[in-house]
């Protein structure tokens, strides 16, 4: 049990990462979590809770935690943990997180993350965009302090920082793919079935995983699972794999998420994904373009822009289908109900898919995946959709230029509309297209060794 894993917000990508690490480390780790509810309170109070619940052990050598935890507080409250090699992982950062009004930004959350960086031995970000947006914002952020401001914090923190992309466990989706996607898959990757997982083999000319880690020395200009409070577990043989765990967590996610249509029996039936309505013609190259939007139903994903573009396509009487996936929570933007009504028969799927198989199946039968996000530090949903053969269209901003080749980026909503307009007129263009990027570099198979080195008891300078 040399590695102590602490996750103050055990849900979504935070949970996925901890599950992967726990599976890989097996008996050599202890995982302590808090449920993915009330994020603001977890950020404020998790350190005090873990001070009381993390078991003491002379075997600990490394502490790995996400940046939701105030690591400075925990290190002070538990001196035995403060002596460990402390690794802090940023899924997102509060200095660049979008708020509608400047005064809505709570200074304490960003301040906590800066303090955590100062006490950490290694600070890891899931993208170069995430790292640079955080480090270059520290100076401006600290100007909010009225007087006696600390100086040179970026210079102190930067040498500790590095990029290690979020590791995605890609399942074998070939069984869900229409024939034209299977043909593309065989051209690009070798697929070896292994239960629910697949092994991906990159082509020789693809970027090697050695380029995945980027040092901060080179400046560059990204389902809620109900866990028992304070849960601490040791990894043992026979525990479910991450794929199984994700599926099970999704069942819990369904109970935590708010399905906007669950109160109406008719909408319940509509929300049951039924491939039979489209599967009979999914290899017809002239069937309507199928657009998918697999993001959280929240304002920072900018659903307003997405639906505005779709409604403009509909006004021009262009044929298309749309699936709107992703989780909805307590406060759902009004645009979702309005758009569903306006889009009418163009809707194939509307709402959260609790099962991973259903989710990947929905992605496999779609043609184009769209992001309109105002905030993204990595974008697991977009990478998963590309793995399922979708053509990505993303903003030319945030993390996307780091992940996707330039031809898949757009600068304005008008450009997004024009791209989709052309695809609606010629959907065969999308279906014949061979994706020019690669996703294998984001797979756990490529990144697992980097994480093992990161968690080694002795710091390594060659990460």
Coordinates of C-alpha atoms in Angstrom, one line a residue:
X1 CA 0.0 0.0 0.0
X2 CA 2.7 2.5 -1.0
X3 CA 0.3 4.8 -2.9
X4 CA -2.5 6.8 -1.3
X5 CA -5.1 7.9 -3.8
X6 CA -7.4 10.7 -2.6
X7 CA -10.4 11.9 -4.6
X8 CA -12.6 14.6 -3.1
X9 CA -15.1 14.4 -6.0
X10 CA -15.4 10.8 -7.0
X11 CA -17.4 11.1 -10.2
X12 CA -17.0 11.6 -14.0
X13 CA -13.5 11.8 -15.3
X14 CA -12.2 12.1 -11.7
X15 CA -13.6 8.7 -10.9
X16 CA -12.4 7.2 -14.2
X17 CA -8.8 8.1 -13.5
X18 CA -8.9 6.8 -9.9
X19 CA -10.4 3.5 -11.1
X20 CA -7.7 3.1 -13.7
X21 CA -5.0 3.8 -11.2
X22 CA -6.5 1.5 -8.6
X23 CA -6.9 -1.3 -11.1
X24 CA -3.3 -0.9 -12.2
X25 CA -1.8 -0.7 -8.8
X26 CA -4.0 -3.4 -7.3
X27 CA -2.8 -4.2 -3.7
X28 CA -0.2 -1.4 -3.7
X29 CA -2.7 1.4 -3.2
X30 CA -5.4 2.7 -0.9
X31 CA -8.3 4.8 -2.4
X32 CA -10.1 7.3 -0.3
X33 CA -13.1 9.2 -1.8
X34 CA -16.0 11.5 -1.2
X35 CA -19.1 11.4 -3.4
X36 CA -19.4 13.7 -6.4
X37 CA -22.0 16.0 -4.9
X38 CA -21.9 19.6 -3.9
X39 CA -18.5 20.4 -5.4
X40 CA -18.1 23.7 -3.7
X41 CA -18.4 22.1 -0.2
X42 CA -16.0 19.3 -1.1
X43 CA -13.4 22.0 -2.2
X44 CA -13.9 23.8 1.1
X45 CA -14.0 21.0 3.6
X46 CA -12.6 17.7 2.1
X47 CA -9.2 18.2 3.7
X48 CA -10.7 18.2 7.2
X49 CA -12.8 15.2 6.5
X50 CA -9.8 13.2 5.1
X51 CA -7.7 14.3 8.1
X52 CA -10.1 12.2 10.2
X53 CA -10.7 9.3 7.8
X54 CA -7.5 8.5 5.9
X55 CA -6.0 5.5 7.8
X56 CA -2.4 5.9 9.1
X57 CA 0.2 3.7 7.6
X58 CA 4.0 3.5 7.6
X59 CA 3.9 2.0 4.1
X60 CA 2.7 5.1 2.3
X61 CA 5.3 6.6 -0.1
X62 CA 3.2 8.7 -2.6
X63 CA 0.0 10.7 -2.3
X64 CA -1.9 11.3 -5.5
X65 CA -4.9 13.7 -5.4
X66 CA -6.9 15.8 -7.8
X67 CA -6.9 19.6 -7.4
X68 CA -10.4 19.6 -5.8
X69 CA -8.6 18.8 -2.6
X70 CA -6.9 21.6 -0.7
X71 CA -3.6 19.8 -0.4
X72 CA -2.0 22.5 1.8
X73 CA -4.7 22.0 4.4
X74 CA -4.4 18.2 4.4
X75 CA -0.6 18.4 4.7
X76 CA -0.8 20.7 7.7
X77 CA -3.6 18.7 9.4
X78 CA -1.8 15.4 8.8
X79 CA 2.0 15.8 9.0
X80 CA 2.5 12.1 8.3
X81 CA 0.9 12.7 4.8
X82 CA 2.8 15.9 4.3
X83 CA 6.1 14.0 4.3
X84 CA 5.1 11.9 1.3
X85 CA 5.8 12.6 -2.3
X86 CA 2.7 14.6 -3.2
X87 CA 1.3 14.6 -6.7
X88 CA -1.5 17.0 -7.6
X89 CA -3.5 16.3 -10.8
X90 CA -5.5 19.1 -12.5
X91 CA -8.6 18.0 -14.4
X92 CA -9.6 21.6 -14.5
X93 CA -8.4 24.9 -13.0
X94 CA -10.4 27.5 -11.2
X95 CA -8.4 30.5 -12.6
X96 CA -9.6 29.9 -16.2
X97 CA -13.0 28.4 -15.4
X98 CA -15.7 30.5 -17.0
X99 CA -18.1 32.5 -14.9
X100 CA -20.9 34.7 -16.3
X101 CA -19.8 37.7 -14.3
X102 CA -16.4 38.4 -12.8
X103 CA -17.8 39.1 -9.4
X104 CA -19.3 35.5 -9.4
X105 CA -15.8 34.0 -9.2
X106 CA -15.1 32.9 -5.7
X107 CA -11.5 33.8 -4.9
X108 CA -11.1 31.0 -2.4
X109 CA -11.2 28.1 -5.0
X110 CA -8.4 29.5 -7.1
X111 CA -6.4 30.5 -4.1
X112 CA -6.8 26.9 -2.7
X113 CA -5.4 25.5 -5.9
X114 CA -2.4 27.9 -5.8
X115 CA -1.7 26.8 -2.2
X116 CA -1.9 23.2 -3.2
X117 CA 0.6 23.7 -6.0
X118 CA 3.0 25.3 -3.5
X119 CA 3.1 22.3 -1.2
X120 CA 2.9 19.6 -4.0
X121 CA 6.1 18.0 -5.2
X122 CA 4.8 17.4 -8.7
X123 CA 1.9 19.2 -10.4
X124 CA 0.3 17.5 -13.4
X125 CA -2.2 18.9 -15.9
X126 CA -4.4 16.9 -18.4
X127 CA -3.4 19.3 -21.2
X128 CA -0.9 22.0 -22.1
X129 CA -3.9 24.4 -22.3
X130 CA -4.9 23.6 -18.8
X131 CA -1.4 24.1 -17.5
X132 CA -0.7 27.4 -19.3
X133 CA -4.1 28.9 -18.7
X134 CA -3.5 28.3 -15.0
X135 CA 0.1 29.4 -14.7
X136 CA -0.3 32.5 -16.8
X137 CA -3.4 33.6 -14.8
X138 CA -1.8 33.5 -11.4
X139 CA -0.4 37.0 -11.6
X140 CA -3.6 38.6 -12.6
X141 CA -5.6 36.6 -10.1
X142 CA -3.4 37.6 -7.2
X143 CA -4.0 41.3 -8.1
X144 CA -7.4 40.8 -6.5
X145 CA -5.6 40.8 -3.2
X146 CA -5.9 44.5 -2.0
X147 CA -2.4 44.9 -0.6
X148 CA 0.7 43.0 0.5
X149 CA 0.5 40.6 -2.4
X150 CA 2.8 37.6 -2.7
X151 CA 5.2 37.8 -5.6
X152 CA 6.6 35.4 -8.2
X153 CA 4.2 32.6 -7.5
X154 CA 4.2 31.4 -11.2
X155 CA 8.0 31.2 -11.1
X156 CA 7.9 29.1 -8.0
X157 CA 5.2 26.7 -9.3
X158 CA 6.1 26.3 -12.9
X159 CA 9.2 24.1 -12.5
X160 CA 7.0 21.5 -10.7
X161 CA 4.5 21.4 -13.6
X162 CA 4.1 19.0 -16.5
X163 CA 1.4 17.6 -18.8
X164 CA 0.2 14.1 -18.8
X165 CA -3.0 13.7 -20.8
X166 CA -6.1 12.1 -19.3
X167 CA -5.9 8.4 -20.0
X168 CA -9.0 7.0 -21.8
X169 CA -10.0 3.4 -21.6
X170 CA -11.3 2.8 -25.2
X171 CA -13.7 -0.1 -25.5
X172 CA -14.0 -2.3 -28.6
X173 CA -16.8 -0.6 -30.4
X174 CA -16.4 -2.5 -33.7
X175 CA -19.5 -4.5 -32.9
X176 CA -21.6 -1.3 -33.0
X177 CA -20.2 0.2 -36.1
X178 CA -21.9 0.3 -39.5
X179 CA -20.0 -1.2 -42.4
X180 CA -18.5 2.1 -43.7
X181 CA -17.0 2.8 -40.3
X182 CA -15.6 -0.7 -39.9
X183 CA -13.8 -0.3 -43.2
X184 CA -12.2 2.9 -42.0
X185 CA -11.3 1.3 -38.7
X186 CA -9.5 -1.6 -40.4
X187 CA -7.5 1.0 -42.4
X188 CA -6.3 3.0 -39.4
X189 CA -6.0 0.6 -36.5
X190 CA -5.6 -3.1 -35.7
X191 CA -8.4 -4.3 -33.4
X192 CA -7.9 -7.2 -31.1
X193 CA -10.9 -8.2 -29.1
X194 CA -10.3 -8.7 -25.4
X195 CA -13.6 -8.8 -23.6
X196 CA -14.9 -5.3 -23.4
X197 CA -11.6 -3.7 -24.2
X198 CA -9.5 -3.5 -27.4
X199 CA -5.9 -3.0 -28.0
X200 CA -5.0 -0.2 -30.4
X201 CA -1.9 -0.3 -32.6
X202 CA -0.9 3.1 -34.0
X203 CA 0.5 3.3 -37.6
X204 CA 4.2 3.9 -37.9
X205 CA 3.8 7.4 -39.0
X206 CA 1.5 8.4 -36.2
X207 CA 2.8 10.5 -33.3
X208 CA 4.5 8.3 -30.7
X209 CA 3.5 8.3 -27.1
X210 CA 6.9 9.7 -26.1
X211 CA 5.5 13.1 -27.2
X212 CA 2.6 12.8 -24.9
X213 CA 4.4 14.2 -21.9
X214 CA 5.3 17.8 -22.3
X215 CA 7.5 19.7 -19.9
X216 CA 6.5 23.1 -18.7
X217 CA 10.0 24.3 -19.5
X218 CA 8.8 24.9 -23.0
X219 CA 6.2 27.6 -23.0
X220 CA 3.1 27.2 -25.1
X221 CA 0.8 30.1 -26.2
X222 CA -7.9 21.1 -21.3
X223 CA -22.1 10.4 -14.1
X224 CA -21.9 10.9 -10.6
X225 CA -21.1 7.8 -8.6
X226 CA -22.5 7.7 -5.2
X227 CA -19.6 6.6 -3.0
X228 CA -19.8 6.2 0.8
X229 CA -18.4 9.2 2.5
X230 CA -14.8 8.7 3.5
X231 CA -14.7 5.4 1.6
X232 CA -11.2 3.9 1.7
X233 CA -10.5 0.7 -0.2
X234 CA -7.5 -1.4 -1.2
X235 CA -7.4 -2.8 -4.7
X236 CA -7.7 -6.6 -4.8
X237 CA -7.9 -9.2 -7.5
X238 CA -11.4 -9.7 -8.8
X239 CA -12.6 -6.2 -8.5
X240 CA -14.4 -4.9 -11.6
X241 CA -12.4 -3.5 -14.4
X242 CA -12.8 0.2 -15.2
X243 CA -15.2 -0.6 -18.1
X244 CA -17.4 -2.6 -15.7
X245 CA -17.1 0.0 -13.0
X246 CA -18.0 2.8 -15.4
X247 CA -21.1 0.9 -16.4
X248 CA -22.1 0.4 -12.8
X249 CA -21.4 4.0 -11.9
X250 CA -23.6 5.1 -14.7
X251 CA -26.5 3.3 -13.1
X252 CA -25.9 5.4 -10.0
X253 CA -25.4 8.5 -12.2
X254 CA -28.9 8.0 -13.6
X255 CA -30.4 8.3 -10.1
X256 CA -28.3 11.4 -9.4
X257 CA -28.9 13.1 -12.7
X258 CA -32.1 14.8 -13.5
X259 CA -33.7 13.5 -16.7
X260 CA -35.7 16.4 -18.1
X261 CA -38.3 14.1 -19.5
X262 CA -38.6 11.4 -16.9
X263 CA -41.9 12.6 -15.5
X264 CA -43.8 12.1 -18.8
X265 CA -44.4 8.5 -19.9
X266 CA -44.4 9.4 -23.5
X267 CA -41.0 11.0 -23.2
X268 CA -39.7 8.0 -21.2
X269 CA -40.5 5.8 -24.2
X270 CA -38.8 8.3 -26.5
X271 CA -35.7 8.3 -24.3
X272 CA -35.3 4.5 -24.7
X273 CA -32.7 4.2 -27.4
X274 CA -34.1 2.1 -30.3
X275 CA -31.7 1.4 -33.1
X276 CA -34.3 -0.3 -35.1
X277 CA -35.7 3.1 -36.3
X278 CA -32.5 3.9 -38.1
X279 CA -30.4 0.8 -38.2
X280 CA -32.1 -0.6 -41.3
X281 CA -30.5 2.2 -43.4
X282 CA -27.4 3.1 -41.5
X283 CA -25.1 2.0 -44.3
X284 CA -27.1 4.0 -46.9
X285 CA -24.6 6.8 -47.9
X286 CA -27.5 9.2 -48.6
X287 CA -29.4 8.9 -45.4
X288 CA -29.7 12.2 -43.5
X289 CA -26.6 13.4 -41.6
X290 CA -26.6 12.3 -38.0
X291 CA -25.2 15.0 -35.6
X292 CA -24.4 14.1 -32.0
X293 CA -23.8 16.5 -29.0
X294 CA -22.6 14.4 -26.0
X295 CA -22.0 17.1 -23.3
X296 CA -23.3 18.1 -19.9
X297 CA -26.5 20.1 -20.1
X298 CA -25.0 23.3 -18.7
X299 CA -24.3 26.8 -19.9
X300 CA -20.5 26.4 -20.1
X301 CA -21.0 23.9 -22.9
X302 CA -22.9 26.6 -24.8
X303 CA -26.0 24.6 -26.0
X304 CA -27.6 27.9 -27.1
X305 CA -25.1 28.2 -30.0
X306 CA -25.5 24.6 -30.9
X307 CA -29.2 24.7 -31.1
X308 CA -29.2 28.1 -32.9
X309 CA -27.1 26.5 -35.7
X310 CA -29.4 23.4 -35.9
X311 CA -32.5 25.5 -36.1
X312 CA -31.0 27.5 -38.9
X313 CA -30.3 24.2 -40.8
X314 CA -34.0 23.3 -40.2
X315 CA -35.2 26.6 -41.5
X316 CA -33.3 25.9 -44.7
X317 CA -35.1 22.5 -44.8
X318 CA -31.9 20.6 -44.8
X319 CA -32.2 17.0 -43.8
X320 CA -30.4 15.9 -40.6
X321 CA -30.9 13.8 -37.5
X322 CA -29.6 14.8 -34.1
X323 CA -28.9 13.0 -30.8
X324 CA -28.4 15.1 -27.7
X325 CA -26.7 13.0 -25.0
X326 CA -24.9 14.0 -21.8
X327 CA -26.0 14.4 -18.2
X328 CA -28.6 16.9 -16.9
X329 CA -28.6 18.1 -13.4
X330 CA -30.9 20.1 -11.1
X331 CA -30.8 23.3 -13.2
X332 CA -31.4 22.6 -16.9
X333 CA -31.1 25.6 -19.3
X334 CA -34.5 26.4 -20.9
X335 CA -33.0 26.1 -24.3
X336 CA -33.1 22.3 -24.1
X337 CA -36.9 22.0 -23.8
X338 CA -37.4 24.8 -26.4
X339 CA -35.0 23.1 -28.9
X340 CA -36.5 19.7 -28.5
X341 CA -39.9 21.0 -29.4
X342 CA -38.6 23.0 -32.4
X343 CA -36.4 20.2 -33.8
X344 CA -39.3 17.7 -33.7
X345 CA -38.9 14.7 -35.9
X346 CA -35.2 15.4 -36.4
X347 CA -34.5 14.1 -32.9
X348 CA -33.2 10.5 -32.7
X349 CA -32.1 10.5 -29.1
X350 CA -32.6 13.0 -26.4
X351 CA -31.2 12.5 -22.9
X352 CA -28.8 10.7 -20.8
X353 CA -27.8 7.1 -21.6
X354 CA -27.1 5.2 -18.4
X355 CA -25.4 2.2 -20.0
X356 CA -21.9 2.5 -21.5
X357 CA -22.8 0.1 -24.4
X358 CA -25.9 2.2 -25.2
X359 CA -23.7 5.4 -25.1
X360 CA -21.0 4.0 -27.4
X361 CA -23.6 2.5 -29.7
X362 CA -25.2 6.0 -30.1
X363 CA -21.9 7.5 -30.9
X364 CA -21.1 4.8 -33.5
X365 CA -24.2 5.4 -35.5
X366 CA -23.7 9.2 -35.6
X367 CA -21.7 10.9 -38.3
X368 CA -20.6 14.2 -36.8
X369 CA -19.8 15.2 -33.2
X370 CA -20.0 18.9 -32.3
X371 CA -18.6 20.9 -29.4
X372 CA -19.7 24.5 -28.8
X373 CA -18.0 24.6 -25.4
X374 CA -16.9 27.8 -23.7
X375 CA -14.8 25.7 -21.3
X376 CA -12.8 22.6 -22.0
X377 CA -9.5 21.4 -20.5
X378 CA -9.4 18.0 -22.2
X379 CA -12.7 16.8 -23.7
X380 CA -13.2 13.1 -23.1
X381 CA -16.5 13.0 -24.9
X382 CA -15.1 14.4 -28.1
X383 CA -12.2 11.9 -28.1
X384 CA -14.5 9.0 -27.4
X385 CA -16.8 10.1 -30.3
X386 CA -13.8 10.2 -32.7
X387 CA -12.8 6.7 -31.5
X388 CA -16.4 5.7 -32.5
X389 CA -15.8 7.1 -36.0
X390 CA -17.4 10.5 -35.8
X391 CA -16.1 13.6 -37.6
X392 CA -15.3 16.2 -35.0
X393 CA -16.2 19.9 -35.2
X394 CA -14.7 21.9 -32.4
X395 CA -14.1 25.6 -31.5
X396 CA -10.6 26.9 -32.6
X397 CA -10.0 27.7 -28.9
X398 CA -9.4 26.2 -25.5
X399 CA -7.8 22.7 -25.6
X400 CA -9.1 21.7 -29.0
X401 CA -6.2 22.9 -31.2
X402 CA -4.0 20.8 -29.0
X403 CA -6.1 17.6 -29.5
X404 CA -7.5 17.9 -33.1
X405 CA -6.0 18.8 -36.5
X406 CA -6.8 22.2 -37.9
X407 CA -9.4 21.0 -40.4
X408 CA -11.7 20.0 -37.6
X409 CA -11.8 23.4 -36.0
X410 CA -14.1 26.4 -36.6
X411 CA -13.7 30.0 -35.5
X412 CA -17.3 31.3 -35.5
X413 CA -20.9 29.9 -35.3
X414 CA -21.2 31.0 -38.9
X415 CA -18.4 28.7 -39.9
X416 CA -19.9 25.8 -37.9
X417 CA -23.2 26.4 -39.8
X418 CA -21.5 26.3 -43.1
X419 CA -19.6 23.1 -42.4
X420 CA -22.8 21.4 -41.2
X421 CA -24.8 22.9 -44.2
X422 CA -22.3 21.3 -46.6
X423 CA -22.4 18.0 -44.8
X424 CA -26.2 17.9 -44.8
X425 CA -26.2 18.4 -48.5
X426 CA -23.4 15.7 -49.0
X427 CA -23.4 13.4 -46.0
X428 CA -21.4 10.9 -48.1
X429 CA -18.4 13.2 -47.8
X430 CA -18.3 12.7 -44.0
X431 CA -18.8 8.9 -44.3
X432 CA -16.0 8.5 -46.7
X433 CA -13.6 10.7 -44.7
X434 CA -10.7 9.1 -42.9
X435 CA -9.9 11.0 -39.6
X436 CA -6.4 12.6 -39.9
X437 CA -5.6 12.7 -36.3
X438 CA -5.1 9.9 -33.8
X439 CA -6.6 8.8 -30.5
X440 CA -4.3 6.0 -29.6
X441 CA -2.0 8.4 -27.8
X442 CA -4.7 9.2 -25.3
X443 CA -5.3 5.5 -24.4
X444 CA -4.3 4.0 -21.1
X445 CA -2.1 1.6 -23.0
X446 CA 0.1 4.5 -24.1
X447 CA -0.1 6.5 -20.9
X448 CA -0.1 3.9 -18.1
X449 CA 3.7 3.7 -17.9
X450 CA 3.9 7.5 -17.5
X451 CA 1.5 7.3 -14.5
X452 CA 3.4 4.4 -13.0
X453 CA 6.6 6.5 -13.2
X454 CA 4.7 9.5 -11.7
X455 CA 3.6 7.4 -8.7
X456 CA 7.1 5.9 -8.1
X457 CA 8.3 6.6 -4.6
X458 CA 11.4 8.4 -5.8
X459 CA 10.8 11.5 -8.0
X460 CA 11.9 11.0 -11.6
X461 CA 13.2 13.9 -13.8
X462 CA 12.7 12.1 -17.1
X463 CA 8.9 12.0 -17.0

